[in-house]
């Protein structure tokens, strides 16, 4: 009885931690530019596929990982420079549509150069799973969870302590005022895209031992991550993590206790309910926009 | 420079003239075999080896003097997995290219879109797609090479029954292939007296199915588990199965019958069984096996030519092409009605996929035991005796 409950919980936490990391990437760009970057899922793909391709080219795993992170960061900065920055005067909806276009483009590139096959990466720890209370938990899930926590804390510190983080916040609150205060807002936005791509790629890399990777994994993970970010309240790092875990747990409990037929429907019902009663999500700011 | 070009042109014309005097080309027009396959797009893993196989064997046939003393020409279009494109290309094959016979249709969608056009034009058609509906009910001009999912289900259930496993758990993907596989498994199990005590599903893009597997494991009296799907989902199911430490016999469908599945699932695949064609175990199949020669021959020819490993799908194209050649030989001409009748009468053709016995009632001609049961041992497929 309890072992069952533990198993569903572990399953939910594994899923949730993945969604949480994706949601964090959405949060960062949303904070900086109020744009929802639908190419976020593609950075996950670049993280996973990039590592696979570099390992295939003969690099040792750690070097391949670093290579993939660099590649994704460059892709993020280029996305801003080539697609977002030229349209800086467009409204937010236009920018969001541009990110959708960019995601299709990146997926096409990956399909063309890296192929359509699915690939796996080895797990980080020697032991595969731990047995707790009659249920098994993958050690890779612990890696994902702890890396998620580290990244959340790092982001929080980055925004509240560092000059760069504060500059990003200032840019997001009022671009013109920030520019008057001497902040190069376009550079700052480019940095935000780079960091968010790095974050996404890190997530894509650490989940690959569990989920496999291919040119099109970004679609599903990106969508679920966006939903998690919306539950948590766009713009809140804590919200992204809580939203991700809630989404993962609700999926696992539904599949386990009710029926696998409903497992994809229930999370969406939960989102509707949350957004209906708390339109800004669980941790979204309730303050009115400052002018 | 100019004179050199002129000389080249004269030379080329002379060469062409000589070629047209050679006996094969002089005898009669070439035999034209039309083809539409999904060489690019999402179903490229089907169409790519199929086209390569056709090109390889058309070339080989012409090297050996052609067919009925005539050259064989392959007219090919790439439908990139799009059913409406497939229909357009088939119309073109029939009206403009005036082909004598068509081999193609990597996917069930492309095949079914082409069927009405072909039936109307009365030209023999050999489909390379899997669904039962292509040849059931029988369509006069349509033949198909692969076994159906119903036969895969029956093959797995037969193996279970032989091992005394009669209460099973079923898990399947919610995509087209998985959903259809689930339906036929439920129907066949009922007919064979096997009880499906747990019935779970997952989204083909899911990254974790431990919750569903836990439900199956905790079902009273479950003796074995079957997963019906293709792509990366079954690899995740296999990994989760191992992670949960489930000891019950584990089966997959023919949807994962490829070496890339073994690479994804790794150690977790140890001991799992599935129905597949003999081609997958070409290296370990005994010499006494009737398929031994044809399977190893095709594997060697393909791998020598293309430097990549064979797949079940290319095997369908091989069988389709050989059947077409045999039928045209038997008919002694390319008259569509005669070729069709000859195709329908082919008995005991030993191919890569199985032994075909075609008849007016059966345009597929394979029985369910043309599927072999394979087991994963030491990271390789092995034949279960």
XYZ file of C-alpha atoms in Angstrom:
676
model
C 0.000 0.000 0.000
C 2.628 2.471 1.136
C 5.175 1.153 -1.322
C 2.674 1.958 -4.051
C 2.273 5.493 -2.761
C 6.038 5.961 -2.575
C 6.444 4.662 -6.102
C 3.878 7.085 -7.507
C 5.474 9.912 -5.545
C 8.972 9.115 -6.818
C 7.654 8.856 -10.340
C 5.967 12.232 -9.920
C 9.063 13.852 -8.468
C 11.205 12.619 -11.358
C 8.764 14.029 -13.896
C 8.241 17.168 -11.856
C 11.918 17.988 -11.516
C 12.274 17.854 -15.299
C 9.291 20.141 -15.820
C 10.613 22.488 -13.117
C 13.934 22.972 -14.895
C 12.205 23.776 -18.158
C 9.900 26.193 -16.357
C 12.916 28.001 -14.878
C 14.132 28.872 -18.365
C 10.758 30.356 -19.273
C 10.810 32.340 -16.042
C 14.160 33.934 -16.721
C 13.308 35.277 -20.158
C 9.861 36.318 -19.023
C 11.436 38.296 -16.205
C 13.834 40.031 -18.527
C 11.618 40.808 -21.484
C 8.025 39.718 -20.764
C 8.429 37.415 -23.729
C 7.416 33.776 -23.391
C 10.187 32.037 -25.253
C 8.651 29.048 -27.003
C 12.091 28.061 -28.287
C 12.989 27.099 -24.690
C 12.289 23.423 -25.420
C 14.762 23.552 -28.296
C 17.560 24.556 -25.914
C 16.846 21.344 -24.003
C 17.165 19.471 -27.255
C 20.459 21.217 -28.064
C 21.781 20.310 -24.604
C 20.962 16.614 -24.983
C 21.590 16.148 -28.706
C 24.708 18.334 -28.624
C 26.232 16.110 -25.946
C 25.320 12.963 -27.865
C 26.803 14.311 -31.090
C 30.015 15.487 -29.415
C 30.438 12.159 -27.616
C 29.912 10.495 -30.993
C 32.676 12.715 -32.392
C 35.048 11.236 -29.839
C 34.983 13.753 -26.977
C 34.901 12.446 -23.379
C 31.494 12.892 -21.708
C 32.319 15.893 -19.436
C 33.926 17.815 -22.306
C 30.961 17.008 -24.545
C 28.609 18.344 -21.868
C 30.526 21.615 -21.612
C 30.594 21.835 -25.400
C 26.837 21.386 -25.616
C 26.269 24.052 -22.940
C 28.451 26.512 -24.842
C 26.688 25.660 -28.099
C 23.260 26.291 -26.527
C 24.383 29.562 -24.942
C 25.651 30.784 -28.296
C 22.362 29.697 -29.888
C 20.451 31.656 -27.227
C 22.477 34.826 -27.779
C 22.139 34.452 -31.554
C 18.386 33.956 -31.189
C 18.233 37.306 -29.451
C 20.632 39.078 -31.807
C 19.199 37.793 -35.087
C 15.498 37.386 -34.343
C 14.389 39.254 -31.225
C 16.581 42.397 -31.269
C 15.751 43.441 -34.864
C 12.068 43.416 -33.868
C 12.594 45.289 -30.615
C 9.823 47.757 -31.275
C 7.245 45.072 -31.985
C 4.745 44.171 -29.301
C 5.159 41.159 -27.034
C 2.796 38.912 -29.014
C 4.854 39.419 -32.176
C 8.013 38.536 -30.247
C 6.377 35.363 -28.956
C 5.442 34.379 -32.501
C 9.064 34.982 -33.512
C 10.200 32.525 -30.831
C 7.788 29.916 -32.191
C 9.293 30.390 -35.633
C 12.785 30.121 -34.172
C 11.881 26.863 -32.449
C 10.685 25.336 -35.722
C 13.877 26.541 -37.400
C 16.148 25.078 -34.710
C 14.281 21.763 -34.818
C 14.712 21.665 -38.610
C 18.439 22.356 -38.340
C 18.856 19.621 -35.747
C 16.897 17.155 -37.859
C 19.005 17.975 -40.901
C 22.444 17.883 -39.306
C 21.957 15.495 -36.376
C 19.365 13.071 -37.784
C 16.044 11.766 -36.538
C 17.198 8.908 -34.358
C 16.659 8.711 -30.615
C 19.783 8.599 -28.454
C 20.648 7.764 -24.863
C 23.363 9.038 -22.515
C 24.859 7.103 -19.582
C 23.568 8.010 -16.111
C 25.761 10.118 -13.809
C 26.042 7.698 -10.863
C 27.245 4.127 -10.846
C 24.194 2.814 -9.001
C 21.021 3.012 -11.002
C 18.286 3.082 -8.380
C 17.732 3.135 -4.633
C 15.105 1.114 -2.844
C 13.140 3.126 -0.292
C 10.091 1.722 1.485
C 9.547 -0.928 -1.177
C 9.697 1.591 -4.012
C 12.562 2.439 -6.298
C 13.971 5.877 -6.980
C 16.416 6.495 -9.794
C 19.653 8.097 -8.636
C 19.420 10.241 -11.756
C 16.197 11.729 -10.318
C 18.188 12.839 -7.279
C 20.721 14.463 -9.583
C 17.962 16.284 -11.439
C 16.301 17.389 -8.229
C 19.480 18.657 -6.587
C 20.679 20.431 -9.704
C 17.256 22.075 -9.941
C 17.548 23.301 -6.355
C 21.070 24.627 -6.925
C 19.979 26.463 -10.048
C 16.971 28.029 -8.309
C 19.111 29.301 -5.470
C 21.751 30.533 -7.877
C 19.134 32.392 -9.896
C 17.646 33.981 -6.779
C 21.075 35.167 -5.648
C 21.875 36.327 -9.159
C 18.787 38.517 -9.354
C 18.961 39.967 -5.842
C 22.754 40.386 -5.398
C 24.556 40.749 -8.686
C 24.694 43.928 -10.714
C 23.889 42.063 -13.891
C 20.837 40.438 -12.321
C 19.585 43.764 -11.070
C 20.150 45.246 -14.509
C 17.998 42.487 -15.983
C 15.253 43.205 -13.450
C 15.479 46.925 -14.125
C 15.225 46.302 -17.862
C 12.167 44.172 -17.382
C 10.417 46.779 -15.254
C 10.979 49.740 -17.503
C 13.195 49.556 -20.551
C 13.344 53.315 -21.167
C 14.119 54.208 -17.585
C 16.793 51.519 -17.454
C 18.353 52.884 -20.615
C 18.355 56.396 -19.151
C 20.073 55.020 -16.072
C 22.922 53.855 -18.311
C 21.969 50.207 -18.752
C 22.590 48.840 -22.241
C 19.224 47.116 -22.411
C 19.824 45.191 -25.651
C 23.035 43.703 -24.264
C 21.253 42.830 -21.040
C 18.473 41.072 -22.947
C 21.042 39.147 -24.952
C 22.646 38.014 -21.704
C 19.252 36.900 -20.386
C 18.652 34.799 -23.505
C 22.118 33.295 -23.188
C 21.642 32.340 -19.532
C 18.199 30.931 -20.198
C 19.558 28.828 -23.060
C 22.341 27.593 -20.782
C 19.750 26.665 -18.155
C 17.611 24.851 -20.702
C 20.589 22.983 -22.111
C 21.668 21.912 -18.617
C 18.161 20.571 -18.025
C 18.146 18.768 -21.381
C 21.486 17.215 -20.604
C 20.710 15.862 -17.146
C 17.326 14.402 -18.134
C 18.652 12.546 -21.201
C 19.760 9.448 -19.223
C 16.104 9.043 -18.197
C 14.099 10.326 -21.152
C 16.399 9.847 -24.176
C 16.805 12.670 -26.647
C 16.035 13.413 -30.295
C 15.550 16.442 -32.510
C 11.907 16.795 -31.458
C 11.986 16.239 -27.664
C 11.697 19.990 -27.133
C 8.044 20.121 -28.198
C 6.593 18.029 -25.379
C 9.059 19.074 -22.669
C 8.711 22.730 -23.658
C 4.934 22.557 -23.479
C 4.876 20.835 -20.095
C 7.494 23.264 -18.795
C 5.405 26.216 -19.904
C 2.378 24.760 -18.134
C 4.472 24.329 -14.968
C 5.652 27.929 -15.219
C 2.055 29.121 -15.630
C 0.907 27.151 -12.568
C 3.713 28.617 -10.481
C 3.110 32.111 -11.762
C 5.252 33.292 -14.670
C 8.278 35.111 -13.419
C 8.731 33.365 -10.084
C 11.614 30.874 -9.757
C 10.068 29.239 -6.691
C 6.808 29.077 -8.575
C 8.500 27.325 -11.480
C 9.831 24.578 -9.220
C 6.609 24.148 -7.244
C 4.583 24.228 -10.465
C 6.778 21.587 -12.035
C 6.531 19.264 -9.041
C 2.754 19.744 -8.800
C 2.353 18.912 -12.470
C 4.571 15.831 -12.241
C 2.915 14.519 -9.075
C -0.595 15.057 -10.419
C 0.320 13.111 -13.556
C 1.801 10.217 -11.606
C -1.035 10.017 -9.053
C -3.634 10.123 -11.807
C -1.929 7.357 -13.773
C -1.469 5.333 -10.584
C -4.701 5.793 -8.657
C -7.309 6.652 -11.275
C -6.425 5.458 -14.772
C -3.724 6.057 -17.323
C -6.479 7.160 -19.719
C -6.929 10.370 -17.747
C -3.346 11.130 -16.843
C -2.870 13.703 -19.598
C -6.239 15.330 -18.929
C -6.068 15.810 -15.152
C -3.054 18.136 -15.109
C -4.804 20.408 -17.546
C -7.903 20.473 -15.363
C -5.678 21.471 -12.435
C -4.118 24.270 -14.452
C -7.530 25.584 -15.454
C -8.625 25.523 -11.822
C -5.509 27.302 -10.593
C -5.581 29.909 -13.317
C -9.294 30.454 -12.701
C -8.912 31.119 -8.989
C -5.357 32.521 -9.056
C -4.919 34.108 -12.486
C -1.303 34.973 -11.696
C -0.449 31.420 -10.665
C 0.560 30.248 -7.210
C 3.541 32.564 -6.758
C 2.830 35.237 -9.333
C 3.086 38.834 -8.198
C -0.231 40.243 -7.178
C 0.961 43.826 -7.369
C -0.335 46.043 -10.109
C 2.122 46.896 -12.828
C 4.180 49.907 -11.952
C 4.147 52.768 -14.392
C 37.980 24.527 -76.065
C 35.061 24.714 -78.418
C 36.315 21.910 -80.616
C 36.917 19.772 -77.593
C 33.303 20.209 -76.508
C 32.207 19.420 -80.036
C 34.295 16.270 -80.066
C 32.810 15.249 -76.732
C 29.305 15.794 -78.036
C 29.990 13.778 -81.155
C 31.459 11.040 -79.025
C 28.425 11.022 -76.767
C 26.047 10.796 -79.690
C 28.081 7.953 -81.165
C 28.045 6.131 -77.838
C 24.291 6.540 -77.538
C 23.876 5.226 -81.045
C 25.952 2.175 -80.230
C 24.062 1.600 -77.005
C 20.751 1.631 -78.840
C 22.056 -1.172 -81.011
C 22.822 -3.406 -78.030
C 20.466 -6.406 -77.807
C 18.634 -5.569 -74.517
C 17.539 -2.124 -75.567
C 16.786 -3.175 -79.101
C 14.476 -6.024 -78.224
C 11.633 -4.015 -76.751
C 10.799 -1.110 -74.482
C 11.935 -1.495 -70.865
C 9.636 -2.977 -68.229
C 8.629 -0.066 -66.009
C 8.152 -0.626 -62.299
C 6.639 2.352 -60.513
C 7.303 3.187 -56.879
C 6.234 5.783 -54.298
C 7.922 5.658 -50.874
C 8.433 7.874 -47.811
C 12.139 8.409 -48.336
C 12.137 11.679 -46.379
C 9.927 12.952 -43.550
C 8.824 11.226 -40.362
C 8.555 7.775 -41.984
C 11.987 7.976 -43.619
C 13.212 5.039 -41.535
C 10.747 2.949 -43.588
C 11.143 4.450 -47.046
C 14.902 4.933 -47.107
C 15.926 1.232 -46.842
C 13.001 0.291 -49.107
C 14.192 2.493 -51.954
C 17.816 1.418 -51.495
C 16.724 -2.219 -51.728
C 14.690 -1.660 -54.884
C 17.538 0.222 -56.583
C 20.021 -2.475 -55.599
C 17.982 -5.345 -57.026
C 16.793 -3.554 -60.176
C 20.453 -2.866 -60.932
C 21.384 -6.473 -60.220
C 18.584 -7.792 -62.426
C 19.669 -5.618 -65.364
C 23.292 -6.721 -64.926
C 22.080 -10.278 -65.338
C 20.272 -9.618 -68.603
C 17.023 -8.052 -67.392
C 13.600 -9.644 -67.300
C 12.019 -11.462 -70.289
C 15.024 -10.173 -72.200
C 14.004 -6.577 -71.476
C 15.608 -3.954 -69.285
C 13.818 -3.103 -66.003
C 13.380 0.549 -65.187
C 12.460 1.925 -61.736
C 10.320 5.069 -61.776
C 10.344 6.465 -58.270
C 8.677 9.334 -56.369
C 9.150 10.386 -52.733
C 5.820 11.022 -50.990
C 7.599 12.089 -47.733
C 4.936 10.312 -45.701
C 2.126 12.512 -47.024
C -0.959 10.543 -48.141
C -2.241 13.191 -50.550
C 1.175 13.422 -52.235
C 1.150 9.640 -52.532
C -2.146 9.805 -54.384
C -0.840 12.449 -56.787
C 2.314 10.472 -57.521
C 0.381 7.283 -58.138
C -1.806 9.094 -60.649
C 1.356 10.321 -62.360
C 2.885 6.824 -62.374
C -0.238 5.466 -64.037
C -1.062 8.243 -66.511
C 2.294 9.709 -67.560
C 4.880 7.081 -66.766
C 2.575 4.247 -67.806
C 4.172 1.779 -65.409
C 3.470 -1.940 -65.641
C 3.342 -2.591 -61.906
C 3.660 -0.576 -58.678
C 5.620 -1.420 -55.532
C 5.363 1.139 -52.753
C 3.420 2.823 -50.010
C 5.720 2.810 -46.957
C 2.886 3.804 -44.651
C -0.678 2.569 -44.349
C -1.927 6.120 -44.986
C -0.051 6.458 -48.271
C -1.114 2.982 -49.361
C -4.793 3.498 -48.627
C -4.787 6.861 -50.432
C -3.366 5.172 -53.535
C -5.640 2.115 -53.519
C -8.759 3.656 -55.178
C -6.674 5.142 -58.021
C -4.920 1.844 -58.608
C -8.089 -0.253 -58.459
C -9.588 2.001 -61.107
C -6.527 1.825 -63.362
C -6.274 -1.986 -63.006
C -2.545 -2.286 -62.434
C -0.998 -4.758 -59.953
C 0.111 -3.061 -56.731
C 2.361 -4.504 -54.007
C 2.130 -2.498 -50.767
C 4.900 -2.420 -48.169
C 2.698 -1.146 -45.298
C 1.452 -3.038 -42.285
C -2.211 -2.485 -41.426
C -4.677 -5.308 -41.789
C -7.191 -3.161 -43.711
C -4.935 -3.127 -46.802
C -5.601 -6.772 -47.620
C -8.728 -7.484 -45.553
C -11.158 -7.540 -47.283
C -9.235 -8.590 -50.393
C -8.932 -5.906 -53.078
C -8.513 -7.256 -56.580
C -5.290 -5.438 -57.579
C -3.719 -4.897 -54.147
C -1.163 -7.191 -52.491
C 0.780 -6.556 -49.305
C 4.102 -7.815 -47.943
C 4.319 -7.342 -44.125
C 2.405 -9.353 -41.564
C -0.407 -7.519 -39.775
C -0.376 -6.443 -36.125
C -3.056 -9.065 -35.465
C -0.580 -11.749 -36.479
C 2.069 -10.237 -34.222
C -0.370 -10.322 -31.313
C -1.317 -13.918 -32.081
C 2.344 -14.934 -32.318
C 3.133 -13.423 -28.902
C 0.034 -14.896 -27.268
C 0.844 -18.329 -28.720
C 4.315 -18.170 -27.209
C 2.843 -17.146 -23.849
C 0.385 -20.021 -23.940
C 3.156 -22.483 -24.715
C 4.931 -21.281 -21.593
C 1.734 -21.637 -19.555
C 1.164 -17.901 -19.140
C -2.558 -17.224 -19.417
C -3.147 -14.139 -17.263
C -1.327 -11.150 -18.680
C -0.897 -7.425 -18.229
C -1.070 -5.215 -21.325
C 0.471 -1.775 -21.690
C 0.272 0.183 -24.944
C 0.965 3.578 -26.451
C -2.000 5.808 -27.323
C -0.700 6.520 -30.863
C -2.126 4.807 -33.968
C 0.158 1.777 -33.891
C -0.172 1.169 -30.135
C -3.943 1.705 -30.069
C -4.532 -0.681 -32.964
C -2.158 -3.193 -31.384
C -4.070 -2.982 -28.114
C -7.397 -3.685 -29.871
C -6.184 -6.731 -31.781
C -4.403 -8.093 -28.703
C -7.597 -7.863 -26.651
C -9.577 -9.609 -29.428
C -7.016 -12.351 -30.056
C -6.517 -12.967 -26.321
C -10.239 -13.500 -25.908
C -10.295 -15.971 -28.810
C -7.325 -17.868 -27.410
C -8.551 -18.069 -23.828
C -5.946 -15.706 -22.407
C -7.142 -13.248 -19.816
C -5.929 -9.644 -19.957
C -6.093 -8.733 -16.262
C -4.482 -5.294 -16.489
C -4.766 -2.845 -19.379
C -2.732 0.387 -19.170
C -1.763 3.060 -21.702
C 0.813 5.827 -22.050
C 1.401 8.773 -24.335
C 4.125 7.888 -26.880
C 6.088 10.968 -25.759
C 5.896 10.147 -22.025
C 9.155 10.049 -20.145
C 8.095 7.849 -17.229
C 5.591 4.991 -16.998
C 6.471 3.579 -13.573
C 3.005 4.455 -12.235
C 1.277 2.319 -14.894
C 3.760 -0.535 -14.457
C 3.274 -0.452 -10.679
C -0.460 -0.884 -11.237
C 0.182 -3.892 -13.467
C 2.649 -5.402 -11.003
C 0.145 -5.057 -8.172
C -2.661 -6.742 -10.125
C -3.503 -10.158 -8.661
C -2.376 -13.159 -10.668
C -0.660 -11.391 -13.537
C 1.874 -13.790 -15.101
C 3.449 -11.854 -17.980
C 3.430 -8.354 -19.494
C 3.147 -7.254 -23.128
C 3.964 -3.754 -24.363
C 2.551 -2.777 -27.780
C 4.118 0.324 -29.366
C 7.054 1.528 -31.467
C 9.659 4.294 -31.216
C 11.375 5.394 -28.001
C 8.361 4.800 -25.706
C 8.967 1.029 -25.462
C 12.606 1.699 -24.517
C 11.402 3.825 -21.592
C 8.889 1.119 -20.612
C 11.730 -1.429 -20.699
C 13.965 0.722 -18.503
C 11.163 1.381 -16.006
C 10.335 -2.353 -15.953
C 13.887 -3.127 -14.890
C 13.950 -0.195 -12.447
C 10.870 -1.538 -10.646
C 12.483 -4.969 -10.484
C 9.515 -6.738 -12.068
C 10.475 -10.389 -12.562
C 7.594 -11.467 -14.834
C 8.297 -12.498 -18.445
C 8.256 -9.362 -20.602
C 7.190 -9.118 -24.250
C 7.324 -6.329 -26.811
C 5.704 -6.097 -30.250
C 7.434 -6.200 -33.647
C 7.400 -2.378 -33.438
C 10.778 -2.410 -31.672
C 12.400 -5.092 -33.834
C 15.571 -3.194 -34.679
C 19.103 -2.838 -33.385
C 18.548 0.801 -32.429
C 16.053 -0.325 -29.771
C 18.752 -2.460 -28.139
C 21.077 0.532 -28.080
C 18.473 2.693 -26.309
C 17.231 0.137 -23.794
C 20.702 -1.221 -22.939
C 20.956 -3.796 -20.113
C 17.287 -3.386 -19.249
C 16.281 -5.316 -22.396
C 17.849 -8.540 -21.111
C 15.469 -11.488 -21.433
C 12.638 -9.700 -23.204
C 10.950 -11.454 -26.103
C 9.337 -10.211 -29.285
C 8.004 -11.385 -32.636
C 10.226 -10.470 -35.590
C 11.321 -11.688 -38.988
C 14.272 -14.038 -39.418
C 16.264 -11.176 -40.953
C 17.073 -9.767 -37.515
C 18.919 -12.953 -36.549
C 20.434 -13.661 -39.978
C 23.797 -14.411 -38.362
C 22.526 -17.024 -35.926
C 19.841 -18.721 -38.000
C 20.704 -22.455 -38.574
C 21.780 -23.577 -42.061
C 18.904 -26.052 -42.145
C 16.349 -23.232 -41.931
C 14.544 -22.749 -45.272
C 15.013 -18.970 -44.994
C 18.738 -19.219 -44.275
C 19.967 -18.638 -47.815
C 17.669 -15.786 -48.746
C 18.105 -13.935 -45.451
C 21.896 -14.063 -45.371
C 22.065 -13.299 -49.097
C 19.976 -10.144 -48.782
C 21.800 -9.000 -45.660
C 25.199 -9.370 -47.318
C 24.145 -7.722 -50.578
C 22.583 -4.745 -48.810
C 25.333 -4.213 -46.266
C 28.116 -4.558 -48.836
C 26.449 -2.016 -51.085
C 25.302 0.616 -48.560
C 27.570 0.098 -45.564
C 24.642 0.317 -43.115
C 22.756 -2.500 -41.412
C 19.644 -4.062 -42.949
C 16.189 -3.461 -41.538
C 12.945 -5.389 -41.624
C 11.469 -2.678 -43.867
C 13.986 -3.080 -46.660
C 13.148 -6.778 -46.438
C 9.533 -6.031 -47.419
C 10.800 -4.239 -50.542
C 13.046 -7.199 -51.327
C 10.146 -9.632 -51.105
C 7.839 -7.324 -53.072
C 10.357 -6.966 -55.891
C 11.134 -10.707 -56.070
C 7.421 -11.551 -56.143
C 6.895 -9.031 -58.950
C 9.763 -10.516 -60.949
C 8.463 -14.035 -60.424
C 4.942 -13.038 -61.449
C 6.098 -11.285 -64.623
C 8.231 -14.316 -65.537
C 5.314 -16.637 -64.912
C 2.939 -14.459 -66.925
C 5.472 -14.273 -69.741
C 4.450 -10.689 -70.407
C 3.616 -7.449 -68.608
C -0.092 -7.694 -69.332
C -1.531 -6.370 -66.037
C -4.299 -8.953 -65.762
C -1.925 -11.846 -66.412
C 0.652 -10.515 -63.921
C -2.055 -10.064 -61.311
C -3.280 -13.633 -61.804
C 0.294 -14.890 -61.583
C 0.866 -12.962 -58.326
C -2.277 -14.452 -56.873
C -1.134 -17.972 -57.706
C 2.338 -17.776 -56.113
C 2.791 -20.610 -53.604
C 5.716 -21.400 -51.352
C 7.901 -18.385 -52.224
C 10.532 -18.263 -49.485
C 11.352 -14.627 -48.821
C 13.158 -12.530 -46.260
C 9.955 -11.896 -44.298
C 8.542 -15.429 -44.463
C 7.091 -18.031 -46.787
C 4.369 -16.528 -48.972
C 1.351 -18.586 -50.093
C -0.877 -16.212 -52.000
C -4.378 -17.017 -53.161
C -7.569 -15.342 -54.327
C -8.653 -15.133 -50.684
C -5.312 -14.044 -49.239
C -3.318 -11.215 -50.800
C -0.699 -11.204 -48.040
C 0.087 -14.870 -47.923
C 2.004 -15.052 -44.652
C 0.905 -17.018 -41.622
C 1.432 -15.756 -38.080
C 4.255 -18.217 -37.463
C 6.396 -16.486 -40.111
C 7.142 -14.257 -37.133
C 9.966 -15.782 -35.102
C 10.123 -15.251 -31.372
C 13.411 -13.610 -30.452
C 14.930 -13.104 -27.031
C 17.558 -10.580 -25.974
C 20.699 -12.300 -24.674
C 23.977 -10.496 -23.949
C 22.738 -7.433 -25.796
C 21.873 -9.372 -28.976
C 18.755 -10.820 -30.556
C 18.705 -14.597 -30.424
C 16.262 -17.085 -31.874
C 14.028 -18.907 -29.373
C 13.710 -22.538 -30.455
